[in-house]
Amino acid sequence: VASEKGVVVGRLQYLEDGDLIDCCRMGVGGKAIPPNVDKVTGMTSDAVFILLVEKDAAFMRLAEDRFYNTHPCIIITAKGQPDVATRLFLRRLRDTLNIPVLALMDADPYGLKILSVYMKGSHNMSYDSANLTTPDIKWLGVRPSDLDRFNIPEQCRLPMTDEDIKTGKKLLEEEWIQSSPEWVAELELMLRTK
């Protein structure tokens, strides 16, 4: 059984082992994503998209503002690196509701690495990537190419560490990233400007 790490809030109702769960009534902390996704049935929603958020703080702010009421959506976070239950739940949501998944990630190598795990899977679980991945996620948020375009002040930018640079270089070696000129350009810009 996968551990409970991820949380969900917003315009979603489902049955969990027979109990009705209404994710609009879960407060700012959200509902823990069930460790056994097979016990989740009857997903219904009037959401027009799923918002996948990298950071728990961003998730809590969006939940606190009840963002899902002004923009009908379902908000999910795994609080950083995604766990198996969150990845399975996201895939089930996407397949059941047939709505787009938009990802709000940091504009750094770790944000892209986390997004890549949702989209293409992890090396450790590559044997099960068909069930754990959601390949058509759209990347939202500030990108490295936006920093100069929108005159983001230097004091708002964080310098990359040696570990960030190492992660960025490693990502550039990934075959599926090499197949995306947009991702390659953003990663190369990150590494060039640090």
Backbone as ProteinMPNN parsed JSONL, in Angstrom:
{"seq_chain_A": "VASEKGVVVGRLQYLEDGDLIDCCRMGVGGKAIPPNVDKVTGMTSDAVFILLVEKDAAFMRLAEDRFYNTHPCIIITAKGQPDVATRLFLRRLRDTLNIPVLALMDADPYGLKILSVYMKGSHNMSYDSANLTTPDIKWLGVRPSDLDRFNIPEQCRLPMTDEDIKTGKKLLEEEWIQSSPEWVAELELMLRTK", "coords_chain_A": {"N_chain_A": [[0.855, -1.182, 0.0], [0.591, 2.164, -0.89], [2.08, 5.004, 0.724], [0.377, 7.697, 2.433], [0.688, 10.804, 1.145], [0.18, 12.83, -0.711], [-2.328, 15.407, -1.311], [-5.707, 16.506, -1.954], [-8.054, 18.921, -3.114], [-11.076, 20.702, -3.82], [-13.298, 20.784, -6.692], [-14.512, 18.029, -6.625], [-16.026, 14.901, -6.142], [-16.152, 11.688, -4.697], [-16.384, 8.14, -4.057], [-14.951, 6.498, -1.362], [-14.114, 3.49, -0.513], [-16.832, 3.101, -0.122], [-17.594, 5.362, 1.35], [-18.791, 8.663, 0.984], [-16.897, 11.242, -0.345], [-16.386, 14.645, -0.339], [-14.575, 16.929, -1.846], [-14.683, 19.671, -1.743], [-15.235, 20.302, 0.792], [-13.14, 20.1, 2.574], [-11.52, 21.853, 3.92], [-8.576, 24.002, 4.337], [-6.431, 22.299, 4.391], [-6.987, 20.146, 2.772], [-7.932, 16.888, 1.412], [-6.457, 13.855, 2.247], [-4.863, 11.936, -0.209], [-6.052, 8.781, -1.016], [-4.342, 5.832, 0.091], [-4.839, 3.417, -1.144], [-5.814, 3.367, -4.152], [-7.518, 1.806, -5.6], [-9.805, 1.531, -4.119], [-11.248, 3.741, -4.632], [-14.052, 5.029, -6.169], [-16.635, 6.088, -8.48], [-16.05, 8.783, -9.281], [-16.917, 12.144, -9.621], [-17.321, 15.361, -11.109], [-17.481, 18.901, -11.718], [-15.425, 20.314, -12.607], [-13.178, 22.142, -14.754], [-10.552, 21.806, -15.192], [-7.58, 20.198, -13.904], [-5.436, 21.195, -11.405], [-2.195, 20.804, -10.815], [0.054, 21.119, -8.269], [3.3, 21.962, -7.279], [4.363, 22.756, -4.728], [3.477, 22.526, -1.275], [2.846, 24.809, 0.195], [1.892, 26.599, -1.752], [-0.322, 25.14, -2.59], [-1.871, 25.186, -0.206], [-2.378, 27.904, -0.012], [-3.939, 28.381, -2.308], [-6.092, 26.712, -1.698], [-7.01, 27.917, 0.65], [-7.902, 30.343, -0.369], [-10.008, 29.393, -1.743], [-9.815, 28.927, -4.49], [-10.782, 27.14, -6.348], [-13.492, 27.666, -6.495], [-13.837, 30.042, -7.922], [-12.518, 29.44, -10.226], [-13.383, 26.732, -11.648], [-12.03, 23.866, -10.577], [-9.843, 21.086, -9.731], [-7.518, 20.702, -7.234], [-4.3, 19.487, -6.689], [-1.563, 18.24, -4.781], [1.612, 16.737, -4.224], [3.335, 17.529, -2.413], [5.977, 18.14, -3.207], [8.372, 15.864, -4.466], [6.643, 13.384, -6.243], [4.605, 10.823, -4.841], [3.643, 7.344, -5.182], [0.852, 6.869, -4.778], [-0.288, 9.422, -5.24], [0.41, 9.835, -7.912], [-0.964, 7.696, -9.132], [-3.609, 8.41, -8.457], [-3.88, 10.897, -9.749], [-3.617, 10.064, -12.429], [-5.887, 8.413, -12.599], [-7.915, 10.325, -12.149], [-7.547, 12.008, -14.409], [-8.069, 10.181, -16.525], [-10.712, 9.406, -15.928], [-12.268, 11.789, -15.761], [-11.542, 13.209, -17.994], [-10.371, 15.797, -18.432], [-8.142, 18.628, -18.811], [-4.798, 18.58, -17.397], [-2.998, 20.841, -15.571], [0.133, 22.024, -14.645], [1.683, 23.616, -11.984], [4.729, 24.543, -11.421], [7.997, 25.056, -9.941], [10.44, 27.205, -11.445], [12.914, 25.785, -11.841], [15.555, 23.267, -11.965], [14.664, 21.156, -10.281], [11.892, 21.508, -10.152], [11.231, 20.904, -12.798], [12.15, 18.296, -12.877], [10.447, 17.017, -11.064], [8.003, 17.427, -12.399], [8.563, 15.898, -14.649], [8.541, 13.324, -13.589], [5.829, 12.948, -13.011], [4.9, 13.027, -15.657], [6.429, 11.224, -17.263], [7.371, 9.238, -15.635], [9.337, 7.548, -13.07], [12.753, 6.504, -12.749], [13.077, 4.369, -10.992], [10.588, 3.123, -10.996], [10.033, 2.411, -13.593], [9.042, 0.184, -14.867], [6.326, 0.227, -14.439], [5.301, 2.459, -15.601], [3.23, 3.012, -17.385], [0.855, 2.922, -15.937], [1.259, 4.823, -14.017], [1.755, 7.336, -15.006], [0.996, 10.575, -16.421], [0.976, 11.707, -19.319], [0.209, 14.011, -20.794], [0.328, 16.474, -19.453], [0.238, 19.988, -18.957], [2.673, 22.49, -18.693], [2.739, 25.063, -16.403], [3.347, 28.339, -15.002], [6.066, 30.537, -14.004], [8.709, 30.67, -16.252], [12.189, 30.089, -17.012], [12.771, 31.638, -19.291], [10.986, 33.679, -19.008], [11.937, 35.416, -17.101], [13.642, 37.608, -17.895], [12.044, 38.623, -19.917], [9.794, 39.614, -18.578], [10.967, 41.409, -16.906], [11.823, 40.581, -14.288], [13.018, 41.369, -11.155], [16.442, 41.152, -10.007], [16.718, 40.623, -7.259], [14.589, 38.972, -6.78], [15.229, 36.561, -7.787], [16.654, 33.342, -7.415], [19.919, 32.167, -7.001], [21.34, 29.382, -8.737], [22.407, 26.343, -7.237], [25.325, 24.203, -7.009], [24.328, 21.627, -7.022], [21.808, 22.033, -8.19], [22.624, 22.71, -10.779], [23.886, 20.352, -11.549], [21.655, 18.605, -11.532], [20.115, 19.814, -13.54], [21.784, 19.441, -15.806], [21.791, 16.657, -15.925], [19.104, 16.161, -16.472], [18.977, 17.214, -19.047], [20.169, 15.198, -20.464], [18.273, 13.254, -20.661], [16.322, 11.254, -22.772], [13.619, 11.746, -23.502], [13.333, 14.41, -22.828], [15.119, 15.592, -24.544], [13.651, 15.288, -26.818], [11.895, 17.359, -26.745], [12.024, 20.451, -27.816], [11.301, 22.86, -26.559], [11.548, 22.386, -23.764], [14.251, 21.762, -23.662], [15.389, 24.216, -24.441], [14.584, 25.859, -22.274], [15.867, 24.592, -20.103], [18.567, 24.801, -20.916], [18.837, 27.562, -20.877], [18.453, 28.034, -18.128], [20.779, 26.782, -17.119], [22.756, 28.281, -18.359], [22.383, 30.899, -17.397], [22.321, 30.532, -14.716]], "CA_chain_A": [[0.0, 0.0, 0.0], [1.361, 3.405, -0.959], [1.877, 5.883, 1.877], [-0.407, 8.907, 2.173], [1.515, 11.997, 1.115], [-0.505, 13.845, -1.497], [-3.638, 15.888, -0.89], [-6.568, 17.02, -3.014], [-9.13, 19.801, -2.682], [-11.741, 21.323, -4.965], [-14.562, 20.362, -7.27], [-14.458, 16.594, -6.845], [-16.661, 13.986, -5.206], [-15.937, 10.282, -5.018], [-16.604, 7.185, -2.986], [-13.745, 5.817, -0.903], [-14.55, 2.314, 0.226], [-18.242, 3.288, 0.201], [-17.859, 6.652, 1.995], [-18.796, 9.803, 0.07], [-15.902, 12.274, -0.055], [-16.614, 15.893, -1.069], [-13.303, 17.648, -1.701], [-14.938, 21.094, -1.491], [-15.501, 20.447, 2.219], [-11.982, 19.543, 3.253], [-10.724, 22.912, 4.541], [-7.37, 24.417, 3.628], [-5.466, 21.201, 4.35], [-7.36, 19.191, 1.744], [-8.173, 15.472, 1.745], [-5.332, 12.985, 1.912], [-5.12, 11.014, -1.302], [-6.086, 7.441, -0.42], [-3.198, 4.988, -0.249], [-5.3, 2.35, -2.022], [-6.648, 4.049, -5.146], [-8.517, 0.853, -6.079], [-11.021, 1.687, -3.322], [-11.891, 4.979, -5.063], [-14.989, 4.822, -7.273], [-17.676, 7.1, -8.656], [-15.544, 10.157, -9.348], [-17.727, 13.107, -10.363], [-16.792, 16.72, -10.974], [-17.815, 19.901, -12.727], [-14.174, 21.055, -12.843], [-12.768, 22.236, -16.153], [-9.154, 21.388, -15.255], [-6.912, 19.746, -12.692], [-4.247, 22.001, -11.161], [-1.17, 20.057, -10.096], [0.909, 22.131, -7.657], [4.509, 21.368, -6.699], [4.611, 23.113, -3.326], [2.372, 22.466, -0.334], [2.477, 26.183, 0.574], [1.058, 27.13, -2.836], [-1.577, 24.393, -2.493], [-2.65, 25.688, 0.926], [-2.848, 29.264, -0.323], [-5.033, 28.245, -3.273], [-7.218, 26.128, -0.968], [-7.491, 28.954, 1.571], [-8.638, 31.318, -1.182], [-11.063, 28.668, -2.441], [-9.562, 29.182, -5.9], [-11.603, 26.216, -7.134], [-14.835, 28.201, -6.668], [-13.825, 31.055, -8.983], [-12.007, 28.741, -11.405], [-13.778, 25.363, -11.307], [-10.903, 22.945, -10.764], [-9.411, 20.184, -8.669], [-6.128, 21.045, -6.943], [-3.574, 18.346, -6.114], [-0.12, 18.352, -4.559], [2.298, 15.639, -3.538], [4.269, 18.206, -1.51], [7.321, 17.904, -3.74], [8.52, 14.656, -5.287], [5.37, 12.661, -6.145], [4.512, 9.441, -4.372], [2.899, 6.457, -6.069], [-0.589, 7.078, -4.63], [-0.663, 10.669, -5.9], [0.526, 9.617, -9.353], [-2.087, 6.842, -9.534], [-4.836, 9.186, -8.305], [-3.906, 11.873, -10.841], [-3.903, 9.339, -13.67], [-7.294, 7.996, -12.553], [-8.711, 11.543, -12.351], [-7.421, 12.427, -15.817], [-8.756, 9.212, -17.379], [-12.145, 9.369, -15.624], [-12.939, 13.067, -16.014], [-11.153, 13.68, -19.329], [-10.124, 17.239, -18.421], [-6.689, 18.853, -18.841], [-4.005, 18.714, -16.178], [-2.081, 21.962, -15.662], [1.089, 21.884, -13.549], [2.328, 24.836, -11.509], [6.002, 24.069, -10.889], [9.071, 26.03, -9.845], [11.278, 27.361, -12.644], [14.259, 25.307, -11.548], [15.68, 21.874, -12.395], [13.857, 20.246, -9.466], [10.509, 21.632, -10.608], [11.098, 20.136, -14.035], [12.347, 16.88, -12.56], [9.19, 16.566, -10.463], [7.032, 17.368, -13.485], [8.909, 14.775, -15.527], [8.111, 12.079, -12.938], [4.391, 12.838, -13.282], [4.633, 12.839, -17.082], [7.136, 10.1, -17.885], [7.682, 8.205, -14.656], [10.634, 7.57, -12.417], [13.625, 5.394, -13.137], [12.853, 3.243, -10.08], [9.327, 2.451, -11.277], [9.833, 2.481, -15.04], [8.284, -0.984, -15.3], [4.903, 0.474, -14.275], [5.051, 3.851, -15.98], [1.959, 3.15, -18.105], [-0.215, 3.151, -14.969], [1.615, 5.876, -13.072], [2.097, 8.6, -15.664], [-0.002, 11.391, -17.104], [1.912, 12.332, -20.258], [-0.25, 15.231, -21.469], [0.279, 17.61, -18.526], [0.73, 21.273, -19.481], [3.539, 23.172, -17.732], [2.402, 26.463, -16.114], [4.248, 29.017, -14.074], [7.16, 31.343, -14.539], [9.786, 29.879, -16.85], [13.432, 30.865, -17.08], [12.706, 32.613, -20.391], [10.111, 34.781, -18.592], [12.583, 36.306, -16.136], [14.033, 38.856, -18.55], [10.901, 39.127, -20.698], [8.907, 40.367, -17.697], [11.804, 42.254, -16.05], [11.812, 40.12, -12.901], [14.224, 41.925, -10.527], [17.467, 40.201, -9.555], [16.494, 40.216, -5.868], [13.528, 37.951, -6.763], [15.768, 35.346, -8.397], [17.54, 32.558, -6.564], [21.018, 31.573, -7.77], [21.371, 27.928, -8.737], [23.503, 25.707, -6.52], [26.022, 23.185, -7.804], [23.411, 20.481, -7.14], [20.824, 22.433, -9.203], [23.276, 22.632, -12.097], [24.066, 18.921, -11.818], [20.328, 18.069, -11.862], [19.753, 20.345, -14.856], [22.587, 18.757, -16.832], [21.317, 15.277, -16.003], [17.813, 16.206, -17.17], [19.235, 17.438, -20.479], [20.589, 13.934, -21.063], [17.105, 12.377, -20.787], [15.873, 11.147, -24.162], [12.321, 12.38, -23.754], [13.513, 15.863, -22.747], [15.763, 15.959, -25.803], [12.625, 15.305, -27.867], [11.081, 18.561, -26.568], [12.866, 21.639, -27.975], [10.907, 23.889, -25.589], [12.165, 22.046, -22.484], [15.704, 21.878, -23.838], [15.714, 25.648, -24.446], [14.42, 26.384, -20.914], [16.943, 24.034, -19.274], [19.839, 25.4, -21.33], [18.836, 28.937, -20.368], [18.7, 27.929, -16.683], [22.168, 26.447, -16.875], [23.602, 29.379, -18.84], [22.237, 32.095, -16.55], [22.441, 30.063, -13.321]], "C_chain_A": [[0.888, 1.228, 0.0], [1.071, 4.265, 0.262], [1.071, 7.107, 1.457], [0.515, 10.11, 2.244], [0.762, 13.132, 0.43], [-1.848, 14.22, -0.911], [-4.385, 16.477, -2.076], [-7.647, 17.889, -2.386], [-9.817, 20.325, -3.943], [-12.969, 20.579, -5.429], [-14.55, 18.875, -7.633], [-15.209, 15.87, -5.732], [-16.346, 12.571, -5.657], [-16.289, 9.424, -3.815], [-15.267, 6.54, -2.649], [-14.187, 4.691, 0.015], [-15.986, 2.49, 0.732], [-18.587, 4.605, 0.851], [-17.786, 7.776, 0.965], [-17.792, 10.85, 0.546], [-16.214, 13.474, -0.937], [-15.392, 16.782, -0.83], [-13.464, 19.158, -1.595], [-15.102, 21.361, 0.005], [-14.357, 19.907, 3.06], [-11.091, 20.591, 3.909], [-9.455, 23.187, 3.757], [-6.334, 23.314, 3.528], [-5.757, 20.175, 3.278], [-7.596, 17.8, 2.294], [-6.956, 14.675, 1.343], [-5.734, 12.049, 0.783], [-5.037, 9.597, -0.748], [-4.885, 6.596, -0.85], [-3.568, 3.841, -1.183], [-6.304, 2.938, -3.007], [-7.709, 3.115, -5.71], [-9.827, 0.951, -5.307], [-11.766, 2.976, -3.663], [-12.761, 4.677, -6.273], [-15.892, 6.04, -7.4], [-17.187, 8.528, -8.666], [-16.477, 11.021, -10.185], [-17.183, 14.503, -10.093], [-17.375, 17.619, -12.046], [-16.592, 20.771, -13.021], [-13.86, 21.074, -14.329], [-11.28, 21.924, -16.322], [-8.702, 20.896, -13.889], [-5.647, 20.586, -12.563], [-3.311, 21.213, -10.255], [-0.14, 21.059, -9.591], [2.102, 21.457, -6.994], [4.579, 21.558, -5.197], [3.343, 23.06, -2.476], [1.912, 23.873, 0.053], [1.577, 26.816, -0.485], [-0.312, 26.451, -2.823], [-2.46, 24.98, -1.394], [-3.185, 27.089, 0.67], [-4.031, 29.218, -1.279], [-6.283, 27.671, -2.603], [-7.85, 27.158, -0.032], [-8.325, 29.994, 0.836], [-9.844, 30.709, -1.888], [-11.026, 28.981, -3.939], [-10.471, 28.347, -6.795], [-13.041, 26.687, -7.291], [-14.895, 29.254, -7.773], [-13.318, 30.484, -10.304], [-12.257, 27.254, -11.168], [-12.672, 24.347, -11.622], [-10.745, 22.023, -9.569], [-7.932, 20.475, -8.465], [-5.474, 19.875, -6.204], [-2.128, 18.745, -5.863], [0.387, 17.067, -3.919], [3.348, 16.198, -2.592], [5.709, 17.946, -1.927], [7.341, 16.689, -4.627], [7.283, 13.762, -5.131], [5.517, 11.218, -5.687], [3.63, 8.641, -5.333], [1.4, 6.718, -5.984], [-1.048, 8.337, -5.352], [-0.607, 10.509, -7.417], [-0.615, 8.752, -9.879], [-3.403, 7.616, -9.511], [-4.974, 10.196, -9.431], [-4.249, 11.193, -12.16], [-5.371, 8.904, -13.726], [-8.213, 9.192, -12.79], [-8.724, 11.942, -13.823], [-8.208, 11.49, -16.727], [-10.267, 9.23, -17.173], [-12.853, 10.64, -16.067], [-12.637, 13.649, -17.388], [-11.077, 15.211, -19.404], [-8.617, 17.458, -18.368], [-6.069, 18.96, -17.452], [-2.982, 19.814, -16.42], [-1.17, 21.919, -14.442], [1.765, 23.21, -13.242], [3.585, 24.412, -10.753], [6.999, 25.222, -10.788], [9.876, 26.052, -11.14], [12.725, 27.015, -12.3], [14.348, 23.84, -11.952], [14.832, 20.898, -11.578], [12.384, 20.316, -9.844], [10.277, 20.822, -11.868], [11.282, 18.643, -13.8], [11.067, 16.29, -11.971], [8.112, 16.431, -11.536], [7.306, 16.175, -14.396], [8.5, 13.434, -14.913], [6.611, 11.877, -13.139], [4.132, 12.449, -14.741], [5.222, 11.555, -17.663], [7.495, 8.988, -16.929], [9.072, 8.375, -14.06], [11.453, 6.385, -12.89], [13.35, 4.158, -12.278], [11.599, 2.446, -10.418], [9.016, 2.433, -12.766], [9.021, 1.309, -15.574], [6.774, -0.756, -15.23], [4.511, 1.877, -14.735], [3.722, 4.035, -16.712], [0.807, 3.458, -17.15], [0.02, 4.374, -14.089], [1.835, 7.239, -13.707], [0.883, 9.267, -16.301], [0.779, 12.233, -18.113], [1.483, 13.676, -20.855], [-0.429, 16.425, -20.531], [0.861, 18.848, -19.209], [1.471, 22.011, -18.369], [3.139, 24.639, -17.607], [3.495, 27.084, -15.255], [5.304, 29.817, -14.791], [8.239, 30.394, -15.056], [11.054, 30.724, -16.881], [13.395, 31.935, -18.17], [11.817, 33.808, -20.045], [10.831, 35.812, -17.728], [12.978, 37.642, -16.749], [12.867, 39.477, -19.314], [9.979, 39.995, -19.853], [9.669, 41.204, -16.669], [11.706, 41.876, -14.572], [13.114, 40.588, -12.244], [15.172, 40.836, -10.02], [17.213, 39.725, -8.125], [15.373, 39.185, -5.733], [14.004, 36.62, -7.332], [16.703, 34.648, -7.416], [18.665, 31.981, -7.414], [20.984, 30.052, -7.65], [22.589, 27.43, -7.958], [24.21, 24.73, -7.46], [25.122, 21.971, -8.027], [22.31, 20.782, -8.162], [21.397, 22.256, -10.6], [23.466, 21.173, -12.495], [22.737, 18.284, -12.249], [19.885, 18.538, -13.239], [20.496, 19.653, -15.983], [22.118, 17.317, -17.028], [19.975, 15.206, -16.746], [18.011, 16.384, -18.673], [19.672, 16.168, -21.203], [19.421, 12.966, -21.278], [16.574, 12.422, -22.223], [14.57, 11.895, -24.414], [12.403, 13.897, -23.633], [14.17, 16.366, -24.021], [14.753, 16.016, -26.948], [11.709, 16.528, -27.773], [11.965, 19.8, -26.66], [12.561, 22.744, -26.957], [11.574, 23.631, -24.228], [13.677, 22.193, -22.559], [16.111, 23.349, -23.748], [15.626, 26.231, -23.03], [15.541, 25.875, -19.998], [18.296, 24.638, -19.631], [19.95, 26.835, -20.837], [19.085, 28.944, -18.859], [20.179, 27.723, -16.402], [23.105, 27.58, -17.29], [23.558, 30.571, -17.887], [22.411, 31.783, -15.063], [21.512, 30.795, -12.384]], "O_chain_A": [[1.826, 1.326, 0.791], [-0.046, 4.262, 0.778], [1.076, 7.505, 0.292], [1.067, 10.404, 3.304], [0.717, 14.255, 0.933], [-2.436, 13.475, -0.127], [-3.784, 16.891, -3.067], [-8.098, 17.63, -1.27], [-9.205, 20.384, -5.01], [-13.599, 19.844, -4.67], [-14.574, 18.515, -8.81], [-15.055, 16.178, -4.55], [-16.281, 12.289, -6.854], [-16.468, 9.923, -2.704], [-14.54, 6.092, -3.536], [-14.58, 4.912, 1.161], [-16.32, 2.092, 1.848], [-19.765, 4.958, 0.911], [-16.847, 7.843, 0.172], [-17.835, 11.287, 1.696], [-16.299, 13.338, -2.158], [-15.209, 17.317, 0.263], [-12.478, 19.863, -1.379], [-15.107, 22.514, 0.435], [-14.574, 19.329, 4.125], [-10.014, 20.257, 4.404], [-9.273, 22.675, 2.653], [-5.448, 23.375, 2.676], [-4.871, 19.406, 2.904], [-7.474, 17.564, 3.496], [-6.471, 14.802, 0.219], [-6.806, 11.446, 0.813], [-4.06, 9.246, -0.086], [-4.465, 6.64, -2.006], [-2.723, 3.345, -1.927], [-7.501, 2.997, -2.724], [-8.71, 3.586, -6.25], [-10.861, 0.497, -5.797], [-12.795, 3.277, -3.059], [-12.287, 4.143, -7.275], [-15.906, 6.912, -6.531], [-17.846, 9.407, -8.111], [-16.793, 10.677, -11.324], [-16.663, 14.795, -9.017], [-17.718, 17.167, -13.138], [-16.716, 21.841, -13.616], [-14.218, 20.158, -15.069], [-10.795, 21.792, -17.445], [-9.346, 21.14, -12.868], [-4.868, 20.678, -13.511], [-3.603, 20.988, -9.081], [0.473, 21.772, -10.385], [1.941, 20.498, -6.24], [4.832, 20.6, -4.466], [2.274, 23.494, -2.905], [0.715, 24.104, 0.223], [0.608, 27.496, -0.15], [-1.337, 27.104, -3.02], [-3.644, 25.241, -1.61], [-4.296, 27.425, 1.079], [-5.016, 29.931, -1.087], [-7.4, 28.092, -2.904], [-9.073, 27.255, 0.063], [-9.334, 30.471, 1.355], [-10.609, 31.413, -2.548], [-12.05, 29.258, -4.564], [-10.879, 28.792, -7.867], [-13.758, 26.163, -8.144], [-15.896, 29.349, -8.483], [-13.654, 30.991, -11.375], [-11.43, 26.582, -10.552], [-12.421, 24.019, -12.782], [-11.417, 22.164, -8.547], [-7.17, 20.491, -9.431], [-6.016, 19.349, -5.232], [-1.539, 19.498, -6.639], [-0.329, 16.403, -3.169], [4.154, 15.453, -2.034], [6.55, 17.58, -1.107], [6.445, 16.492, -5.447], [6.912, 13.418, -4.009], [6.43, 10.5, -6.096], [2.956, 9.211, -6.191], [0.734, 6.784, -7.017], [-2.089, 8.326, -6.009], [-1.486, 10.998, -8.126], [-1.171, 9.03, -10.942], [-4.216, 7.498, -10.428], [-6.051, 10.344, -10.008], [-5.079, 11.691, -12.922], [-6.018, 9.013, -14.768], [-9.18, 9.091, -13.545], [-9.782, 12.183, -14.404], [-8.937, 11.95, -17.606], [-11.024, 9.086, -18.133], [-13.919, 10.578, -16.68], [-13.387, 14.485, -17.891], [-11.637, 15.833, -20.306], [-7.882, 16.574, -17.927], [-6.711, 19.366, -16.483], [-2.19, 19.736, -17.359], [-1.653, 21.791, -13.317], [2.345, 23.846, -14.122], [3.519, 23.982, -9.601], [6.857, 26.238, -11.468], [9.978, 25.044, -11.84], [13.631, 27.835, -12.445], [13.325, 23.224, -12.253], [14.332, 19.914, -12.123], [11.699, 19.294, -9.855], [9.262, 20.137, -12.001], [10.638, 17.823, -14.454], [10.656, 15.19, -12.342], [7.392, 15.433, -11.575], [6.373, 15.519, -14.859], [8.149, 12.506, -15.641], [6.167, 10.761, -13.407], [3.25, 11.639, -15.025], [4.578, 10.881, -18.467], [7.884, 7.903, -17.36], [9.862, 9.22, -14.484], [10.912, 5.389, -13.371], [13.385, 3.033, -12.776], [11.538, 1.243, -10.166], [7.848, 2.439, -13.153], [8.38, 1.424, -16.618], [6.016, -1.467, -15.889], [3.494, 2.414, -14.296], [3.144, 5.12, -16.659], [-0.12, 4.181, -17.516], [-0.916, 4.898, -13.485], [2.083, 8.211, -12.993], [-0.102, 8.622, -16.661], [1.198, 13.347, -17.799], [2.326, 14.407, -21.375], [-1.257, 17.297, -20.796], [1.846, 18.763, -19.941], [0.97, 22.142, -17.252], [3.19, 25.382, -18.588], [4.443, 26.415, -14.843], [5.422, 29.78, -16.016], [8.626, 29.442, -14.379], [10.985, 31.949, -16.785], [13.936, 33.026, -17.983], [11.883, 34.839, -20.714], [10.388, 36.956, -17.631], [12.682, 38.695, -16.185], [12.719, 40.698, -19.355], [9.441, 40.99, -20.337], [9.091, 41.656, -15.68], [11.529, 42.739, -13.712], [14.198, 40.246, -12.716], [14.743, 39.742, -9.653], [17.461, 38.562, -7.805], [15.223, 38.582, -4.67], [13.245, 35.65, -7.351], [17.448, 35.297, -6.681], [18.398, 31.365, -8.446], [20.644, 29.506, -6.601], [23.664, 28.027, -8.017], [23.742, 24.47, -8.569], [25.152, 21.359, -9.094], [21.916, 19.895, -8.919], [20.739, 21.719, -11.492], [23.233, 20.804, -13.646], [22.697, 17.517, -13.211], [19.341, 17.756, -14.019], [19.9, 19.314, -17.006], [22.057, 16.82, -18.153], [19.748, 14.3, -17.547], [17.3, 15.778, -19.476], [19.556, 16.079, -22.425], [19.561, 11.973, -21.994], [16.402, 13.494, -22.803], [14.433, 12.595, -25.418], [11.622, 14.605, -24.27], [13.826, 17.436, -24.524], [14.974, 16.716, -27.937], [10.841, 16.716, -28.625], [12.601, 20.167, -25.672], [13.46, 23.475, -26.542], [12.104, 24.557, -23.613], [14.306, 22.692, -21.626], [17.071, 23.687, -23.055], [16.491, 27.008, -22.626], [16.096, 26.641, -19.211], [19.088, 24.952, -18.742], [21.024, 27.276, -20.427], [19.847, 29.773, -18.364], [20.763, 28.401, -15.556], [24.128, 27.81, -16.646], [24.59, 31.181, -17.606], [22.625, 32.687, -14.255], [21.497, 30.514, -11.185]]}, "name": "protein", "num_of_chains": 1, "seq": "VASEKGVVVGRLQYLEDGDLIDCCRMGVGGKAIPPNVDKVTGMTSDAVFILLVEKDAAFMRLAEDRFYNTHPCIIITAKGQPDVATRLFLRRLRDTLNIPVLALMDADPYGLKILSVYMKGSHNMSYDSANLTTPDIKWLGVRPSDLDRFNIPEQCRLPMTDEDIKTGKKLLEEEWIQSSPEWVAELELMLRTK"}
